[in-house]
XYZ file of C-alpha atoms in Angstrom:
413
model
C 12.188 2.262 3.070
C 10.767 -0.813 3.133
C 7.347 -12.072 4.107
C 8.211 -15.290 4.535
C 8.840 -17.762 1.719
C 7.516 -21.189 1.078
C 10.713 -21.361 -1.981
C 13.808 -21.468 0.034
C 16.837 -20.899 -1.604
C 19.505 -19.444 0.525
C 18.473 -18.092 4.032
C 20.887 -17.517 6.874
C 18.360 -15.434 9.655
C 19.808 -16.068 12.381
C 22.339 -19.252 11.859
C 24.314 -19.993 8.802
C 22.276 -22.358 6.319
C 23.078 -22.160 2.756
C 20.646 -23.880 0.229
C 21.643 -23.908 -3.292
C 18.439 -22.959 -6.225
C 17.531 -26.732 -6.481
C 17.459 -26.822 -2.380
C 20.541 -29.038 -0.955
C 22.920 -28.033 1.213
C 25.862 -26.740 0.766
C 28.847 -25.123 2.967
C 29.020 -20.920 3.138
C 31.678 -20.273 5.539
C 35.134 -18.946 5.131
C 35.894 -15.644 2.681
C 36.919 -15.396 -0.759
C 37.753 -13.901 -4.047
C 33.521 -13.472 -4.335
C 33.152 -16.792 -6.424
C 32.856 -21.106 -4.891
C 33.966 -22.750 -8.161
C 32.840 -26.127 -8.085
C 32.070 -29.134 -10.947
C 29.492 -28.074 -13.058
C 29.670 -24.369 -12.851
C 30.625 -21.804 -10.645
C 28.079 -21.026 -7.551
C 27.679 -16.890 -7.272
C 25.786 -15.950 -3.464
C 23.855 -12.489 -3.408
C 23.494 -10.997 0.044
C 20.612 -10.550 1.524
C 20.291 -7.767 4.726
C 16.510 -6.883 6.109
C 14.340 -6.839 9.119
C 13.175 -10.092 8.394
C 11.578 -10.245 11.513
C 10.268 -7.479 13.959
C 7.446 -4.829 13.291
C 8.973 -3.336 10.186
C 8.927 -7.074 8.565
C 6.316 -6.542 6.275
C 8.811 -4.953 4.203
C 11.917 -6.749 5.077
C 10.318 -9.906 4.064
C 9.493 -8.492 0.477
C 12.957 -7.394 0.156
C 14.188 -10.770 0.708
C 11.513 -12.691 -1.422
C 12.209 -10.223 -4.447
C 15.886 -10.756 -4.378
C 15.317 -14.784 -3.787
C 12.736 -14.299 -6.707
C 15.937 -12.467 -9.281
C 17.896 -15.392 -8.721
C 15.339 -17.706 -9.501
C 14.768 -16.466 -12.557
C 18.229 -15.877 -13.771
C 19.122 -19.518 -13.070
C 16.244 -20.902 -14.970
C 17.365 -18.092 -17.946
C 20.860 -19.555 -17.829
C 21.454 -15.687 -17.665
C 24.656 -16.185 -17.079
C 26.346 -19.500 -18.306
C 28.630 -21.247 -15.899
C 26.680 -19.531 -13.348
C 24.128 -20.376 -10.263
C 23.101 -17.814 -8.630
C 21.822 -18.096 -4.620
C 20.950 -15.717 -1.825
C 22.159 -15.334 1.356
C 19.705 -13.484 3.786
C 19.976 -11.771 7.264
C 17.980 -10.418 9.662
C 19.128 -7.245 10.815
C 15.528 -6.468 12.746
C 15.869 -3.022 11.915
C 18.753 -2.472 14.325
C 22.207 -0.479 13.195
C 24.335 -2.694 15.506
C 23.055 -5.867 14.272
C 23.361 -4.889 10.778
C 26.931 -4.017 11.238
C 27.333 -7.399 12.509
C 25.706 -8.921 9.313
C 27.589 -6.890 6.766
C 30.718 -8.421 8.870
C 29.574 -11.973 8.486
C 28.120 -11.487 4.599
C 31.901 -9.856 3.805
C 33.320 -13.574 5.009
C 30.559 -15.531 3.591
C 32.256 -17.508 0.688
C 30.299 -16.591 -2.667
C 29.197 -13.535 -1.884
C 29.724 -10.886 -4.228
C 27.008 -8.267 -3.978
C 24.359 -7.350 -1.317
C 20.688 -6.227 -1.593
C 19.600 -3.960 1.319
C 19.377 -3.010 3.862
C 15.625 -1.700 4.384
C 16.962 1.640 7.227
C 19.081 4.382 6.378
C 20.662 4.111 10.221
C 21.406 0.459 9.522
C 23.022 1.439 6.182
C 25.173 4.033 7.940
C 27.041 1.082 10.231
C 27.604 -1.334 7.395
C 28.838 1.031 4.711
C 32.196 1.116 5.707
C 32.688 -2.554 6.052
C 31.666 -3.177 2.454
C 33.473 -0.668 1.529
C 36.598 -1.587 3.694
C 35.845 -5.172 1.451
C 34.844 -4.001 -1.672
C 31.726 -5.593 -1.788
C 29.378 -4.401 -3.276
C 26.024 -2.816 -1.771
C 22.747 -1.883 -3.223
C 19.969 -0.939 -1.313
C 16.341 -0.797 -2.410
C 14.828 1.442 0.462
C 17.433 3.631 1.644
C 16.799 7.301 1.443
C 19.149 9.309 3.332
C 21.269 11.602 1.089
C 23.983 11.449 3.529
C 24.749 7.885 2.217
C 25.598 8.909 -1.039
C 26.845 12.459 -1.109
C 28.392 12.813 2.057
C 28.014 14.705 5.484
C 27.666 18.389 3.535
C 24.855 17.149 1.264
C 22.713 20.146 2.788
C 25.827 22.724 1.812
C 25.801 21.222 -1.528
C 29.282 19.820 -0.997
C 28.403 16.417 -2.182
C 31.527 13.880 -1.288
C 30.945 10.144 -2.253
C 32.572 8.681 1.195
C 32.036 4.824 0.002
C 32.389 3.658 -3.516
C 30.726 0.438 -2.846
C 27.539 1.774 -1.935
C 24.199 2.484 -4.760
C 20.290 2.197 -4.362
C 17.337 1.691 -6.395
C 15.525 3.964 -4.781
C 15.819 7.815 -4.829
C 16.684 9.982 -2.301
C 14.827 12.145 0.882
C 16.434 15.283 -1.326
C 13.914 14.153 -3.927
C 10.774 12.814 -1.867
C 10.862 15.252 0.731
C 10.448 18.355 -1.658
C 7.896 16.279 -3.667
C 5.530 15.943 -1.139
C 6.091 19.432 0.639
C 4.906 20.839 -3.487
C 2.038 18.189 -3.386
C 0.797 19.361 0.179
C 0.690 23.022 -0.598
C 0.033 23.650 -4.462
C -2.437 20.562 -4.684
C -3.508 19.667 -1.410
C -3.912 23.224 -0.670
C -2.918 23.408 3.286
C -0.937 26.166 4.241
C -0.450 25.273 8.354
C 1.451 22.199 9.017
C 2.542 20.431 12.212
C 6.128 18.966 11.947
C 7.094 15.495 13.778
C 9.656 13.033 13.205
C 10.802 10.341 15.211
C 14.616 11.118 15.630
C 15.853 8.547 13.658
C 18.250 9.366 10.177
C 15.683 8.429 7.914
C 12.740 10.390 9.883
C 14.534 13.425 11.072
C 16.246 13.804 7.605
C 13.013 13.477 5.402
C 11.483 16.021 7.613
C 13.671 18.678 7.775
C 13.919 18.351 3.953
C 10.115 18.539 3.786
C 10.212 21.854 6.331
C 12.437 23.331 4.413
C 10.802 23.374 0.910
C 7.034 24.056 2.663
C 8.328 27.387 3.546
C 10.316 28.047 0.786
C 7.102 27.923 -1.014
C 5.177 29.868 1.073
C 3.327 27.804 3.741
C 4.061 28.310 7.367
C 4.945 25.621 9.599
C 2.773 26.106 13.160
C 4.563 23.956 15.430
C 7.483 20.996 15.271
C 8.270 17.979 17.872
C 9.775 15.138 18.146
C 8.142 11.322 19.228
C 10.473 8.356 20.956
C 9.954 4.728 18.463
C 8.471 2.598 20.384
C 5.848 4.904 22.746
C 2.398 3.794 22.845
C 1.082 7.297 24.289
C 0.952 10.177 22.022
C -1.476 12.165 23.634
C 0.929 15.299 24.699
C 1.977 16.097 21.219
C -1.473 15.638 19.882
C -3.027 17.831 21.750
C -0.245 20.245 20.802
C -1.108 20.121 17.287
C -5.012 20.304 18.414
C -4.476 23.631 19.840
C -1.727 24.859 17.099
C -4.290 25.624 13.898
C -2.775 23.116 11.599
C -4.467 22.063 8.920
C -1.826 19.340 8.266
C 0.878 17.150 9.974
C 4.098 15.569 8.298
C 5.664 12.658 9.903
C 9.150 11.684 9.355
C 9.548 8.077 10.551
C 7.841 4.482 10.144
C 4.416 3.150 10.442
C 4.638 0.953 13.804
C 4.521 4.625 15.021
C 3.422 6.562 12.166
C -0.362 4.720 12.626
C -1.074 4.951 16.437
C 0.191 8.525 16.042
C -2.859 9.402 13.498
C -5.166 7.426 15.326
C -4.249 9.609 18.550
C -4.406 12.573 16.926
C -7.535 12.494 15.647
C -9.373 11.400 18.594
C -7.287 14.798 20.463
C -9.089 17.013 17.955
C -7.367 17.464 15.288
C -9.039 16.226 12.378
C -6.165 16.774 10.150
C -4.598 14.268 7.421
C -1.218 13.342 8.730
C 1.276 13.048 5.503
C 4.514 10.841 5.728
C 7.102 9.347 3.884
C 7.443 5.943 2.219
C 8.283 4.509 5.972
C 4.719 5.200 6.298
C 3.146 3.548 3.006
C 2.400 0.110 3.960
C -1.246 -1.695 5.071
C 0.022 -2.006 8.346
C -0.317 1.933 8.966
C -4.236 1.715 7.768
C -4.473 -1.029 10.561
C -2.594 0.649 13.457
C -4.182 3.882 12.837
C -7.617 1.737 14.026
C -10.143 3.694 11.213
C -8.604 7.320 11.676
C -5.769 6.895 8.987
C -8.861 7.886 6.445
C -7.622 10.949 4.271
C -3.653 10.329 5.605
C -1.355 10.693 2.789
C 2.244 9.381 1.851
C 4.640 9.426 -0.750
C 6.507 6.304 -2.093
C 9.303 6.207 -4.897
C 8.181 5.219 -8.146
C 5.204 4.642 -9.401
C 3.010 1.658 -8.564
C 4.428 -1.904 -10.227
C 1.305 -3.013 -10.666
C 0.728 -0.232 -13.405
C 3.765 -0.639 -15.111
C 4.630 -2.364 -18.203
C 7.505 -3.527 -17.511
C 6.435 -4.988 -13.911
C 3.907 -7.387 -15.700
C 6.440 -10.356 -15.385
C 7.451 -9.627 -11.744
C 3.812 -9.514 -10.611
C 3.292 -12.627 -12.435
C 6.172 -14.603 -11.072
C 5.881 -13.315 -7.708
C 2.707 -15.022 -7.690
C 3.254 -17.723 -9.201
C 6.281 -18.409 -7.210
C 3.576 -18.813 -4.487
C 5.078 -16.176 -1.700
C 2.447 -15.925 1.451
C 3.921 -12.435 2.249
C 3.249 -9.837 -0.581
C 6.267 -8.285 -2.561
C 4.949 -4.695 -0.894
C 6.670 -1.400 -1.226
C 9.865 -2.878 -1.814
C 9.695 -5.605 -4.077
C 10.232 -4.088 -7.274
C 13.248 -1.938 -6.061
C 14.783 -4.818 -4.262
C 14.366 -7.133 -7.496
C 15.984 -4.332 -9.836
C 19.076 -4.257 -6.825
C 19.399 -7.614 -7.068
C 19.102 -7.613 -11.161
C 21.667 -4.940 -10.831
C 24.444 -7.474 -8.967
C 23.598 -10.128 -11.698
C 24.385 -7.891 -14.678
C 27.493 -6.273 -13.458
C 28.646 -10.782 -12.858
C 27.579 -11.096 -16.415
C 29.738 -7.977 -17.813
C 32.557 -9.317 -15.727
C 32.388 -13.248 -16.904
C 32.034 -11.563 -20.548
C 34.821 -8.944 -19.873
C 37.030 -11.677 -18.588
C 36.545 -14.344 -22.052
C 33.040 -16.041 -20.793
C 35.325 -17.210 -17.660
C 34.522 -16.133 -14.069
C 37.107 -14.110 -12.847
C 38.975 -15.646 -10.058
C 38.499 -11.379 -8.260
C 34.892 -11.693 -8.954
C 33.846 -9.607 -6.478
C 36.281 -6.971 -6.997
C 35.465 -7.101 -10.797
C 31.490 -6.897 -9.615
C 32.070 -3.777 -7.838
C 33.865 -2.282 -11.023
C 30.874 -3.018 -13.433
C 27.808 -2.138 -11.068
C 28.032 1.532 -11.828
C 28.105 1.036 -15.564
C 24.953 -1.229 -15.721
C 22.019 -0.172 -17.630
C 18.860 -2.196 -18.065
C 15.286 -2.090 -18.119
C 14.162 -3.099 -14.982
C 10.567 -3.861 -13.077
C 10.723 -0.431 -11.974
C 11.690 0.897 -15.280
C 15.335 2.157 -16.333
C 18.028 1.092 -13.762
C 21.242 2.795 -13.358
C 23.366 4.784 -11.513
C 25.013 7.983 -11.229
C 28.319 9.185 -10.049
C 27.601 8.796 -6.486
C 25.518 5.323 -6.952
C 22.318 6.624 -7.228
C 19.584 6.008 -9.226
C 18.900 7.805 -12.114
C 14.943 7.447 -11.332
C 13.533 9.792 -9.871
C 9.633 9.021 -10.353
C 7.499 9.322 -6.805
C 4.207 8.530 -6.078
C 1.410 10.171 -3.426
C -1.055 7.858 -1.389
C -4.296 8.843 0.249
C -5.945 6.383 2.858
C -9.365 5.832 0.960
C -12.010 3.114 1.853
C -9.556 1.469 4.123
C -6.681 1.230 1.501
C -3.893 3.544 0.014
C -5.104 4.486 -3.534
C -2.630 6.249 -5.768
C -3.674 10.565 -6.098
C -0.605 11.902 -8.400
C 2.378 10.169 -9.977
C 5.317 12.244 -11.178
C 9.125 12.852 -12.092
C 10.969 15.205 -9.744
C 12.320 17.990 -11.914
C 13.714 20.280 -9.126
């Protein structure tokens, strides 16, 4: 799941302010067919929904600097010809309500034919059905909840695709739950784990997926509670897992928590790695866990950019495109989403004589699941429930003050 920019191109945070790619302004109100034709080419607005500000905006602010970053370079490409590509951005601060209210605002936005986020699975669940209800277009870099995509019965394996709108570059808790319950037990060799999560979809669900598959392989689970976001005082639940004979605690949830939570349990006795999701894999965690987070694991989907091939250009361009805020866990994912929206616009100007369809966004929406490109991440596309195909995952240990990469790997079942 989930920093500022000094290259503006089309940020609505809090107001509405639309900036075309060369920086003037320009109108964004009032809704559409997806498309503001205008002389000299037709202007084509990606949405943009993160916690752009708040304490998970360390990966909001990627998310929205990645996105920005796709349009910028399929402008200067001419990727599309009759086509310039903007962004749109809101700030949904991590809260479901808000990012109802967002999706609501981005579905009357003029332009807008896509949308790149958001960063929570809870936020996802309010806004799905007003894309839907729209048929806009959604694809989320960070979400992780298999609920999204398969439905309420995902656990029965009665997998339902409840909104046709909705895909995601990143793969699911299904996936990276299991993953890390095998790496904690056949590599990491602990047997005795503590269970938390913070009540929250994304947390609770990654957990009980995790649970699940620890003691379907064998290792016994010596305790499980629950933590309110938000609490500074941790001290009750550490010294449960003190006294409990874990060798091991998994968190489901998000590092404003996720660090203090180490930190605290540590100095209750328990010197014990505590192992998390991607919610957990940012710098920020090594910070709040104030020098205990040494030894803590997580798991992130995919495999580092920075060792990838195909990531090369991002890196390069990210950089050079002189962002203060780094791309972080996100960035990739987000720029692949984005990449996504601009190929299914190309298939549909193509599919319609070279001419942008007056039902762009409709016509968006009916190309997005048959895209297939190489992406920063590697291979990007979807399957019949929207999504990815990639299911590559990555473990972190804290080492020397900074998450190092232990084991890479495809999920196989």
């Amino acid at each position: 799941m989930r920093k500022s920019s000094l290259l503006v191109v089309a940020v609505a945070v809090t107001g509405a302010l639309t900036l075309s790619a060369c920086g003037s302004r320009g109108g964004n109100s009032g809704s559409g067919s997806g498309s503001d034709k205008a002389s000299g080419g037709t202007k084509v607005v990606i949405g943009v929904d993160a916690p752009i500000s708040g304490s998970l905006s360390a990966l909001g602010l990627g998310i929205r600097n990645s996105v920005e970053l796709a349009t910028k370079q399929a402008n200067e490409k001419n990727y599309v010809p009759g086509v310039t590509f903007s962004i749109e951005a809101k700030d949904d601060q991590a809260n479901p309500t808000t990012g109802k209210q967002n999706a609501t605002a981005l579905v009357d936005t003029k332009g807008v034919v896509g949308v790149v986020g958001p960063l929570n699975s809870s936020v996802s669940q309010t806004m799905q059905k007003v894309f839907d209800d729209a048929k806009l277009a959604q694809v989320s870099p960070a979400n992780t909840s298999p609920e999204l995509s398969l439905g309420p019965k995902w656990g029965e394996n009665q997998f339902a695709r409840q909104y046709k709108s909705y895909f995601r570059t990143a793969t699911t808790d299904v996936v990276q739950g299991k993953f890390a319950a095998q790496y904690l037990y056949n590599d990491a060799k602990k047997t005795k784990v503590y269970v938390i999560d913070d009540k929250k979809t994304y947390g609770a669900g990654l957990a009980a997926i995790f649970q699940a598959e620890f003691k379907r392989l064998g290792g016994t689970v010596v305790g499980a509670d629950h933590i309110n976001p938000g609490d500074k005082d941790f001290s009750a639940v550490a010294t449960k897992v003190a006294s409990s004979g874990a060798d091991s605690v998994y968190y489901g949830g998000e590092y404003p928590d996720a660090g203090p939570l180490s930190d605290q349990i540590k100095k209750g006795g328990a010197k014990v790695p505590l192992f998390g999701g991607d919610g957990i894999y940012d710098p920020e965690f090594i910070k709040l866990a104030n020098g205990n987070g040494e030894g803590d694991l997580a798991t992130s989907v995919g495999v580092p950019v920075e060792e990838l091939d195909t990531a090369k250009e991002f890196v390069a361009n990210y950089a050079k495109a002189g962002y203060k805020d780094p791309y972080a866990a996100y960035g990739g994912y987000s720029y692949d989403a984005a990449w996504s929206v601009i190929e299914a616009v190309k298939a549909a100007v193509e599919h319609n004589g070279g001419k942008v369809p007056d039902d762009l966004r409709t016509k968006v929406l009916d190309e997005l699941g048959k895209v297939k490109f190489t992406g920063v991440t590697g291979p990007v596309s979807f399957d019949e429930y929207g999504d990815t195909t990639n299911k590559q995952l990555t473990v972190y240990s804290v080492q020397g003050g900074a998450w190092k990469k232990v084991k890479s790997g495809t999920y196989t079942g």
